[in-house]
Coordinates of C-alpha atoms in Angstrom, one line a residue:
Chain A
X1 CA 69.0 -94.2 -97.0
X2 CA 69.6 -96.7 -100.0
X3 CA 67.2 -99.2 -100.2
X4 CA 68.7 -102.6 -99.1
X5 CA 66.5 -105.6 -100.0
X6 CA 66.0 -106.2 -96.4
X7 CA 64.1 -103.3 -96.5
X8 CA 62.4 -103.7 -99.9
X9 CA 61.3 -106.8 -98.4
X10 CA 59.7 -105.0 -95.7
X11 CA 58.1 -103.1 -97.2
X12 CA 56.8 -105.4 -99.4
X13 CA 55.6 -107.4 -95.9
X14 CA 53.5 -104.1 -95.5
X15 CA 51.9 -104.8 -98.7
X16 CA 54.0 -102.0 -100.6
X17 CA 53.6 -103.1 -104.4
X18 CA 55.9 -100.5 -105.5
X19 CA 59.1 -101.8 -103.2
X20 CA 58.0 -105.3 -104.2
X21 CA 58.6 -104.6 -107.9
X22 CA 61.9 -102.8 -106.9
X23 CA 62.8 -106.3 -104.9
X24 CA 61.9 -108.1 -108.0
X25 CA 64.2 -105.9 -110.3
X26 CA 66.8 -106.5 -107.7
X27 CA 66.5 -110.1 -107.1
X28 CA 65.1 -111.7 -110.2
X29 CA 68.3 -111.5 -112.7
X30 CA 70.2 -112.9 -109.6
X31 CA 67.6 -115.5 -108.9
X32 CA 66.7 -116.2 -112.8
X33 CA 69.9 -117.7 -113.4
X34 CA 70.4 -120.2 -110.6
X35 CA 66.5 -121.5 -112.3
X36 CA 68.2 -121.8 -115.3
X37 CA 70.9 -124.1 -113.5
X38 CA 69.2 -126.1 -112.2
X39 CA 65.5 -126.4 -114.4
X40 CA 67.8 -126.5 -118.0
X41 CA 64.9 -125.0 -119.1
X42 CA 63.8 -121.4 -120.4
X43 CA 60.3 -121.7 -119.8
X44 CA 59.6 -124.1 -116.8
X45 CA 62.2 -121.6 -115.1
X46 CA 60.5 -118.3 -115.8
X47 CA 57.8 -120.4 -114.5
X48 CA 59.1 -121.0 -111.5
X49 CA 60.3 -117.2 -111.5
X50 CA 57.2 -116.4 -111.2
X51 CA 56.2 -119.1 -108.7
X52 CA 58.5 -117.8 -106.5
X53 CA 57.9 -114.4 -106.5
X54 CA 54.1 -114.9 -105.7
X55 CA 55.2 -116.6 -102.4
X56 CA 57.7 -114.0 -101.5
X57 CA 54.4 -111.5 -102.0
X58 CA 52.7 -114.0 -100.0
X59 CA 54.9 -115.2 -97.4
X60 CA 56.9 -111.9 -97.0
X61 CA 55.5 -111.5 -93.4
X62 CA 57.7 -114.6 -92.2
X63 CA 60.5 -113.0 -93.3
X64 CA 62.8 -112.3 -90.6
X65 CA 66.0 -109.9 -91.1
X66 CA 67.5 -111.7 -88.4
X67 CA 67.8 -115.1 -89.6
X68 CA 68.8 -114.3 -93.0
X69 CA 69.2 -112.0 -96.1
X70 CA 66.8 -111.2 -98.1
X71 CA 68.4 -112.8 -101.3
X72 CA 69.3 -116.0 -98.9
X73 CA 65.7 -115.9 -98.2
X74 CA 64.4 -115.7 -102.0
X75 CA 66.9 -117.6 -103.0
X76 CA 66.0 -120.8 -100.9
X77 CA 62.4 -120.0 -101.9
X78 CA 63.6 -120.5 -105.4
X79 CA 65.6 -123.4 -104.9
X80 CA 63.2 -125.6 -103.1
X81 CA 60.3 -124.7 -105.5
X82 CA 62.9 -126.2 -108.3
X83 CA 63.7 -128.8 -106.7
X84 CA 60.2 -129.9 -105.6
X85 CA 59.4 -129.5 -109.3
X86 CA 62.0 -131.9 -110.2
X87 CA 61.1 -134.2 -108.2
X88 CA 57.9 -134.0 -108.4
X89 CA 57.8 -135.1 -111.7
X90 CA 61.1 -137.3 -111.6
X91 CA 62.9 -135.3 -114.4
X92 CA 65.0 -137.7 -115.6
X93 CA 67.0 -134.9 -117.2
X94 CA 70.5 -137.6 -118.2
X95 CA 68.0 -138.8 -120.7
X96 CA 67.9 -135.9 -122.7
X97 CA 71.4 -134.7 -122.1
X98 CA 73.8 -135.5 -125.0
X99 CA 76.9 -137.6 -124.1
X100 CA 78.6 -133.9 -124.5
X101 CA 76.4 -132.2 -122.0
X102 CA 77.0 -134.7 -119.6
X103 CA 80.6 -134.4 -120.1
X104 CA 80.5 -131.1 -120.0
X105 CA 78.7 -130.9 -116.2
X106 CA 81.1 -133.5 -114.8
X107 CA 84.0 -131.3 -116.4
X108 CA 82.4 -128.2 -114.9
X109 CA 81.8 -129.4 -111.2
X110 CA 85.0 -130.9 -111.2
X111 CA 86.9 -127.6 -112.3
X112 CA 84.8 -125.1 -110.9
X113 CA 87.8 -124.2 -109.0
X114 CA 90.2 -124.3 -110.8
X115 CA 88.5 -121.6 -113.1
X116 CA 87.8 -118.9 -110.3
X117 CA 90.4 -116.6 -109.8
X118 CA 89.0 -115.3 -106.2
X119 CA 88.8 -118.7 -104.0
X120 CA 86.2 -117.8 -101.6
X121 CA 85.3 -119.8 -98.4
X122 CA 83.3 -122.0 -99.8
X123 CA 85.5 -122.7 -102.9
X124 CA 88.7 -123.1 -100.0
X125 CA 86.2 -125.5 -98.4
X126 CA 85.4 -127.3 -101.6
X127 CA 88.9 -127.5 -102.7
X128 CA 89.0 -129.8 -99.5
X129 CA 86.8 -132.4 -100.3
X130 CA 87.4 -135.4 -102.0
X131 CA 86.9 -135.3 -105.9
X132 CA 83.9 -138.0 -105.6
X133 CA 82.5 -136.0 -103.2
X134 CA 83.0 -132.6 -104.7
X135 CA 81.6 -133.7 -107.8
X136 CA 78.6 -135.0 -106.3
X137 CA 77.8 -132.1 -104.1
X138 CA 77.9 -129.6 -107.1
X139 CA 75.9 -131.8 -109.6
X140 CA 73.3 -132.7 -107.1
X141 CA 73.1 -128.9 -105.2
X142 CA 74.2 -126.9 -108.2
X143 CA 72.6 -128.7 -110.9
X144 CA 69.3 -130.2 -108.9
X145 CA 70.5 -134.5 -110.0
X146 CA 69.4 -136.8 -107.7
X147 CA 70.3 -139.6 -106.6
X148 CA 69.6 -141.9 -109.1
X149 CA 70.4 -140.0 -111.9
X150 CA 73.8 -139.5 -110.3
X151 CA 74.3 -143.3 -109.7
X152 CA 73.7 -143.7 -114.2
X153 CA 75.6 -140.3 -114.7
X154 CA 78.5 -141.2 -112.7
X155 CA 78.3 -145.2 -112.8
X156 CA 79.0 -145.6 -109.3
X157 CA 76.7 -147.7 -106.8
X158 CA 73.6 -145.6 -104.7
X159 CA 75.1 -146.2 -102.0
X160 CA 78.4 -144.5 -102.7
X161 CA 76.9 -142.0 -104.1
X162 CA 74.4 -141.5 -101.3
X163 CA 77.7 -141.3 -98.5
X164 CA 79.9 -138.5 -100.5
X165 CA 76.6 -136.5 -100.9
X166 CA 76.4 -136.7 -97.0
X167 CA 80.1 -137.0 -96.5
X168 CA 80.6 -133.8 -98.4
X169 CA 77.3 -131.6 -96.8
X170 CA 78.4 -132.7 -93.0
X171 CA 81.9 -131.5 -94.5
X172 CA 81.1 -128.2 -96.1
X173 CA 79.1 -127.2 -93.5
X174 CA 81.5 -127.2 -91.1
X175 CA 84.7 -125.8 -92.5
X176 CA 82.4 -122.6 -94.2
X177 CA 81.1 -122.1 -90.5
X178 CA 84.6 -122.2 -89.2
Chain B
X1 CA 49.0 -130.7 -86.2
X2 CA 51.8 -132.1 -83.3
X3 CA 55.3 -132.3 -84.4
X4 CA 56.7 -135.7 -82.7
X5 CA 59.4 -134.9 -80.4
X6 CA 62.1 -136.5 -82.1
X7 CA 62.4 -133.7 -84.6
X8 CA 63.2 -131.5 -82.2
X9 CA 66.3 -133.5 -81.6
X10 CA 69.3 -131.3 -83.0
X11 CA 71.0 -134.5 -84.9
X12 CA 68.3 -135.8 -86.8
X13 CA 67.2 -131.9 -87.7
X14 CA 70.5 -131.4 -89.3
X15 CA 70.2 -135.0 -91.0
X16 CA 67.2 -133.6 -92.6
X17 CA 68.4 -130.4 -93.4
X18 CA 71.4 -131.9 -95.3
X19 CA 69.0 -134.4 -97.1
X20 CA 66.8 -131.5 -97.6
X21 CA 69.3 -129.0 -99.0
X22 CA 71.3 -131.8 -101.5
X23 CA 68.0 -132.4 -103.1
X24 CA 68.4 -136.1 -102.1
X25 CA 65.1 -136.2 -100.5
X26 CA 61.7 -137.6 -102.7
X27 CA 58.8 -135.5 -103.6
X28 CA 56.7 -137.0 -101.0
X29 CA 59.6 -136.7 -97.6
X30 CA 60.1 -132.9 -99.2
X31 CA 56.5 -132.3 -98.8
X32 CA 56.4 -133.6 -95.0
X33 CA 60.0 -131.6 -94.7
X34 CA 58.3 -128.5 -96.2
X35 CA 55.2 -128.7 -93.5
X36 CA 58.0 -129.4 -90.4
X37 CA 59.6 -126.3 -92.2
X38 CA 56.4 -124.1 -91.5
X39 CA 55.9 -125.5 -87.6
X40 CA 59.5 -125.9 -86.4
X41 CA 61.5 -122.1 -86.4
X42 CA 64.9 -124.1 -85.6
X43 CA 64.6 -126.0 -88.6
X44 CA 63.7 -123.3 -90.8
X45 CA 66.8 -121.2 -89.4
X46 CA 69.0 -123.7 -89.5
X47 CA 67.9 -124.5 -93.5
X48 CA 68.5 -120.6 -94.0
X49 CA 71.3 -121.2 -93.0
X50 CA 73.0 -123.8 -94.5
X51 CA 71.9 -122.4 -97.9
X52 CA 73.6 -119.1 -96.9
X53 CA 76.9 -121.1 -96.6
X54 CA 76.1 -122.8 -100.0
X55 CA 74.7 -120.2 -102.3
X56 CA 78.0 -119.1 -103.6
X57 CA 78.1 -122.5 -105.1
X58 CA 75.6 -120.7 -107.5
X59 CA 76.3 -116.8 -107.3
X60 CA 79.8 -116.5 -109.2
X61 CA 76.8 -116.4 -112.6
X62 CA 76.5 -113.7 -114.9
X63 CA 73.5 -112.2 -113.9
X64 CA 70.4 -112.9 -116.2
X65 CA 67.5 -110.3 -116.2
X66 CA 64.0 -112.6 -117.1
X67 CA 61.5 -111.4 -119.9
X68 CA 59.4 -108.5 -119.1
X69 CA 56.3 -110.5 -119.3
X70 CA 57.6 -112.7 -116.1
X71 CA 56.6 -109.2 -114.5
X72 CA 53.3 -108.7 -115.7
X73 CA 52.2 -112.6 -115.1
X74 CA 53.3 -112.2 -111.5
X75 CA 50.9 -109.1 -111.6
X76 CA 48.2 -110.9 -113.3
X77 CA 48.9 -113.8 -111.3
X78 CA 48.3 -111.6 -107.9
X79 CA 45.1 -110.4 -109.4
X80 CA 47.0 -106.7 -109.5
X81 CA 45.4 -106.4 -113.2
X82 CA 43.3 -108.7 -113.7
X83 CA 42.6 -109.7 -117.3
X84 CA 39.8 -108.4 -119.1
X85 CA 36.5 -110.6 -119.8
X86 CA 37.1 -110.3 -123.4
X87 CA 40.5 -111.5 -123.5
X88 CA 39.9 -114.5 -122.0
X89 CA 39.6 -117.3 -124.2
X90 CA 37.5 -119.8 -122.3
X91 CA 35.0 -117.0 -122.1
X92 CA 34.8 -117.0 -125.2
X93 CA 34.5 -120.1 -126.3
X94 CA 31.7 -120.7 -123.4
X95 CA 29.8 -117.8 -123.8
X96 CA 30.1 -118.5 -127.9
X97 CA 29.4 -121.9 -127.7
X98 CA 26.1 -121.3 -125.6
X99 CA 25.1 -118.6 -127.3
X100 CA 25.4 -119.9 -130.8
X101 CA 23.2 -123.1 -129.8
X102 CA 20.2 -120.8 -128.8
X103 CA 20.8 -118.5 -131.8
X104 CA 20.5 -122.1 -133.7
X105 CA 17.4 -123.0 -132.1
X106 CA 16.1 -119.3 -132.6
X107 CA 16.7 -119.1 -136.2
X108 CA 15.6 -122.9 -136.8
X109 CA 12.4 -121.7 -135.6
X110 CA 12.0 -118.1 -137.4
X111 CA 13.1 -120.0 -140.7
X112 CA 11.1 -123.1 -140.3
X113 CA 7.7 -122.4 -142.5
X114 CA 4.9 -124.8 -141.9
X115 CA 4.6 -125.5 -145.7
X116 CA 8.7 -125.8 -145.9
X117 CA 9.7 -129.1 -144.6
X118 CA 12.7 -129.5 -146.3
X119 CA 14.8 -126.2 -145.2
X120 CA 14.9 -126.9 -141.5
X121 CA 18.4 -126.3 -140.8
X122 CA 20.4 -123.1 -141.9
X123 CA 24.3 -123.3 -140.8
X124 CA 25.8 -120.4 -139.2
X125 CA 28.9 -119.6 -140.9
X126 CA 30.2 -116.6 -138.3
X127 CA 28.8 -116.0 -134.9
X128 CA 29.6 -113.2 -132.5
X129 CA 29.0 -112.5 -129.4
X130 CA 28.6 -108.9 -127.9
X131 CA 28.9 -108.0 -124.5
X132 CA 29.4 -104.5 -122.3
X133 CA 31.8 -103.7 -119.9
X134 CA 29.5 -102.2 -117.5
X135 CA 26.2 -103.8 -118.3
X136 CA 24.7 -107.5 -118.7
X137 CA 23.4 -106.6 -121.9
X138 CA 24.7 -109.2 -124.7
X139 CA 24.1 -109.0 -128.4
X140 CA 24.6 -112.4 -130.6
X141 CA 24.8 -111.8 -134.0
X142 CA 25.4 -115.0 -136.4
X143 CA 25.5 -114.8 -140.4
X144 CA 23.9 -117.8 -142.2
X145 CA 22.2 -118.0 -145.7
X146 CA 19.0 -116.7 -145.5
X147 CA 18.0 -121.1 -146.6
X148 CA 19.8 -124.1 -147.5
X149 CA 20.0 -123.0 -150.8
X150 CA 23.5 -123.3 -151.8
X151 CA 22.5 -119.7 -153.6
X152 CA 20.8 -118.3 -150.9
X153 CA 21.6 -114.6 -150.1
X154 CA 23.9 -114.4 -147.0
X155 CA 22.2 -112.8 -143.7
X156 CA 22.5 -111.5 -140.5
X157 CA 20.5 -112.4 -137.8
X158 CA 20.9 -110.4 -134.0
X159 CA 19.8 -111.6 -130.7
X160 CA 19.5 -108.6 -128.1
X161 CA 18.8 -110.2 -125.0
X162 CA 17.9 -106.6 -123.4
X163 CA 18.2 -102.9 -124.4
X164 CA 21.5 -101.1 -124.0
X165 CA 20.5 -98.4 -122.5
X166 CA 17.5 -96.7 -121.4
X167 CA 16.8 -93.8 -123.7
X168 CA 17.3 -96.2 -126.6
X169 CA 20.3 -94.5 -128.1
X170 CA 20.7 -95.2 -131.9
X171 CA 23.6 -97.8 -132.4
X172 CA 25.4 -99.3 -135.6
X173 CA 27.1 -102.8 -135.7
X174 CA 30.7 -102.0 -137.1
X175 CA 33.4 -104.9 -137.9
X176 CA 36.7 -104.8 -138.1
X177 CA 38.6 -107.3 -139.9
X178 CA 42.0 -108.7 -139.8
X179 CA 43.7 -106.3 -141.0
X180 CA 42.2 -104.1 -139.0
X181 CA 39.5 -101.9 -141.3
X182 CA 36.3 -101.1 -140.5
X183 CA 33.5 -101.7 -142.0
X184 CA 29.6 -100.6 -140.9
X185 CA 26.8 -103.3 -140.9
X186 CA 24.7 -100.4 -140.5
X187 CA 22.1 -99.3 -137.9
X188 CA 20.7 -101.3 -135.2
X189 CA 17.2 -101.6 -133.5
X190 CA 16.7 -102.0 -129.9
X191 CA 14.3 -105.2 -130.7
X192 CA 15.0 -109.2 -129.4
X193 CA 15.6 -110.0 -132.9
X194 CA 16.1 -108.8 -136.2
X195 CA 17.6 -110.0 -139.1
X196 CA 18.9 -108.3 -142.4
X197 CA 20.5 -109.5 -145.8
X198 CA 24.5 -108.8 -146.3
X199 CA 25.3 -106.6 -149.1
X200 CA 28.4 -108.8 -151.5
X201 CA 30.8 -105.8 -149.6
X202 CA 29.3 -106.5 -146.4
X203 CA 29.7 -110.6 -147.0
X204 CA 33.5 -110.4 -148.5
X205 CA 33.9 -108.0 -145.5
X206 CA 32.8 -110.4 -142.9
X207 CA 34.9 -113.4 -144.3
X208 CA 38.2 -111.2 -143.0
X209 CA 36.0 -110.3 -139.7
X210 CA 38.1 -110.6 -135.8
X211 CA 36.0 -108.2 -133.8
X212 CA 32.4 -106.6 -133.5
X213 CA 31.5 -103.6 -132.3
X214 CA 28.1 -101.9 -131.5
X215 CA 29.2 -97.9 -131.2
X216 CA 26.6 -95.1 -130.5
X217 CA 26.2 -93.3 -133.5
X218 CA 26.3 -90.1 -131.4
X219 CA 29.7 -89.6 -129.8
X220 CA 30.8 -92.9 -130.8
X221 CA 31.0 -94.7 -127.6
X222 CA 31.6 -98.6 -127.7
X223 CA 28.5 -100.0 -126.2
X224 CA 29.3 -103.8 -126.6
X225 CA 31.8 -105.1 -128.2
X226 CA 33.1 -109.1 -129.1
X227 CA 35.1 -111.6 -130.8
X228 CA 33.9 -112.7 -134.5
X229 CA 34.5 -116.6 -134.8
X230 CA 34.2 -118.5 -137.8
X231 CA 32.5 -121.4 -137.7
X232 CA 35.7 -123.1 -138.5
X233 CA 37.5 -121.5 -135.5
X234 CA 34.2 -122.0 -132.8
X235 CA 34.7 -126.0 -133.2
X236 CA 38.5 -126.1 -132.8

């Protein structure tokens, strides 16, 4: 029998050190990239690599098979850790992007669909929003903005940019579950 | 801690969960979210899940393997190998600092004679500070001119604060300097304090010096061993 991550993670809930290293060699160069994506930073996100596996070795006893995967599981781990860290310290990242950069992110949550060749649900789902709101959704989920930095980024009010972000999560949410 | 009711009420818990997920939520209402997270199950599923809908946002990425050492800091970090006393550097600069001061006040009060009032301080140049592994035994071992004398001859002046082992086995000091040669200091007595001059070898030697050893002169076992700071590199 292969060894799924479910089960690494298992075993690693059983205090296996040798299945949890296997579940890091697994998961890390999945997880170490969305860091990257959202932390824009080498070091803060092998930081909070680490971070995150230490509470998997920790928490791996809540882990329950049926409620998700294990990557889904490490994965929101990592994302939230992130994302407290950013906001924790207010990162007010569009001040050290170059006009470029920021150009560049816009381009990229706008197009990310257009430059996928295999549309999956979520992409058909995305391709369904408005652009505002597509924009917003990626740059704030994918790339960790908030609010306010959206609101200088994109020059549109909070509060617009507070209703696509809702607008476009109460959206997504129900077309992927459909 | 009680959870008030209304967050069991399925609207506002996926408001939340929405807020939660986007990232639009402060520091301070993710910390509250993050505790709600640990007592309410539904929430926590239903967050599982919504990121399960979303992570392809973030999986169609090249897959990027971290640096090795992201491995063995998530060891370290789980206490799996623990670092070594002697390669941590606030042990070091503790233990030398402390140490140092009562090798000052030691040698201040060997040097200090009655009818020599005027050479009351000698400064230590290099100090180190040698411990063992498996015993408490420490050996301090500073080189200082013998007086103030800008001419004076260079010593070394050693501070055992108990014998290293019980049948007294016959010990040198070695050093090894930066580039990683070895040099002996030469035999050392199982006494509180001793104190010899530094052949010109021994002092050009000691200027390179990163690491002290005191290794049985039968079977060459490393008894206690230790960083060598300038003085220079103690203060910084």
């Amino acid at each position: 029998m292969s060894e799924t991550d479910e089960i690494l993670l298992a075993r690693t809930a059983m205090g296996d050190r040798g299945a949890f290293k296997r579940l890091y060699l697994s998961l890390s160069p999945r997880l170490f990239p969305v860091l990257m994506q959202l932390m824009h930073d080498h070091q803060l996100a092998e930081d909070l690599l680490q971070e995150t596996f230490v509470r998997i070795w920790n928490q791996a006893s809540r882990y329950d098979l049926n409620k998700s995967g294990a990557y889904t599981w490490s994965y929101t781990i990592a994302r939230h850790l992130a994302l407290d860290h950013l906001r924790r310290l207010s990162l007010r990242r569009t001040q050290q992007l170059t006009d470029l950069e920021i150009a560049f992110e816009i381009e990229t949550a706008s197009e990310s669909l257009s430059s996928q060749n295999t549309l999956n649900k979520v992409d058909h789902c995305l391709s369904q929003l408005k652009d505002n709101q597509r924009q917003v959704l990626i740059l704030s989920y994918r790339y960790g903005y908030e609010q306010g930095e959206l609101v200088s980024l994109l020059e549109h009010p909070l509060g617009a940019i507070k209703s696509w972000l809702r607008r476009g999560m109460e959206f997504m949410q129900k077309c992927v579950s459909h | 801690m009680r959870v008030p009711l209304r967050y069991y009420d399925p609207k506002l818990q996926r408001l939340l969960i929405n807020h939660y997920v986007s990232g639009s939520m402060s520091y301070r209402a993710r910390r509250r979210m993050s505790s709600l997270l640990q007592q309410i199950p539904q929430l926590e599923e239903q967050l599982l899940m919504v990121e399960a809908q979303l992570q392809s946002l973030h999986t169609n990425q090249v897959q990027v393997p971290p640096k090795a050492q992201v491995w063995n800091k998530i060891e370290a970090q789980l206490g799996w190998h623990s670092v070594r006393w002697w390669q941590k550097g606030n042990y070091w600069r503790a233990s030398s600092g402390a140490l140092a001061l009562s090798l000052l006040l030691v040698l201040t009060l060997q040097i200090q004679d009655p009818s020599e009032v005027s050479s009351e301080y000698v400064p230590i140049s290099y100090v180190g500070i040698l411990n063992g592994h498996d015993s408490t035994t420490s050996l301090a071992a500073a080189v200082h001119r013998e007086t103030d004398a800008p001419n004076a001859p260079w010593m070394m002046t050693l501070h055992l604060t108990q014998p290293w082992s019980e049948s007294n086995e016959a010990a040198s000091l070695w050093i090894t300097d930066d580039k990683g040669r070895k040099l002996s200091m030469g035999p050392i007595q199982v006494k509180d304090t001793q104190q010899f001059q530094l052949s010109d070898t021994q002092w050009q030697f000691i200027q390179g010096a990163v690491w002290m050893e005191l290794i049985a002169d039968n079977g060459g076992r490393v008894i206690l061993q230790g960083q060598c700071l300038s003085l220079k590199q103690w203060k910084s």
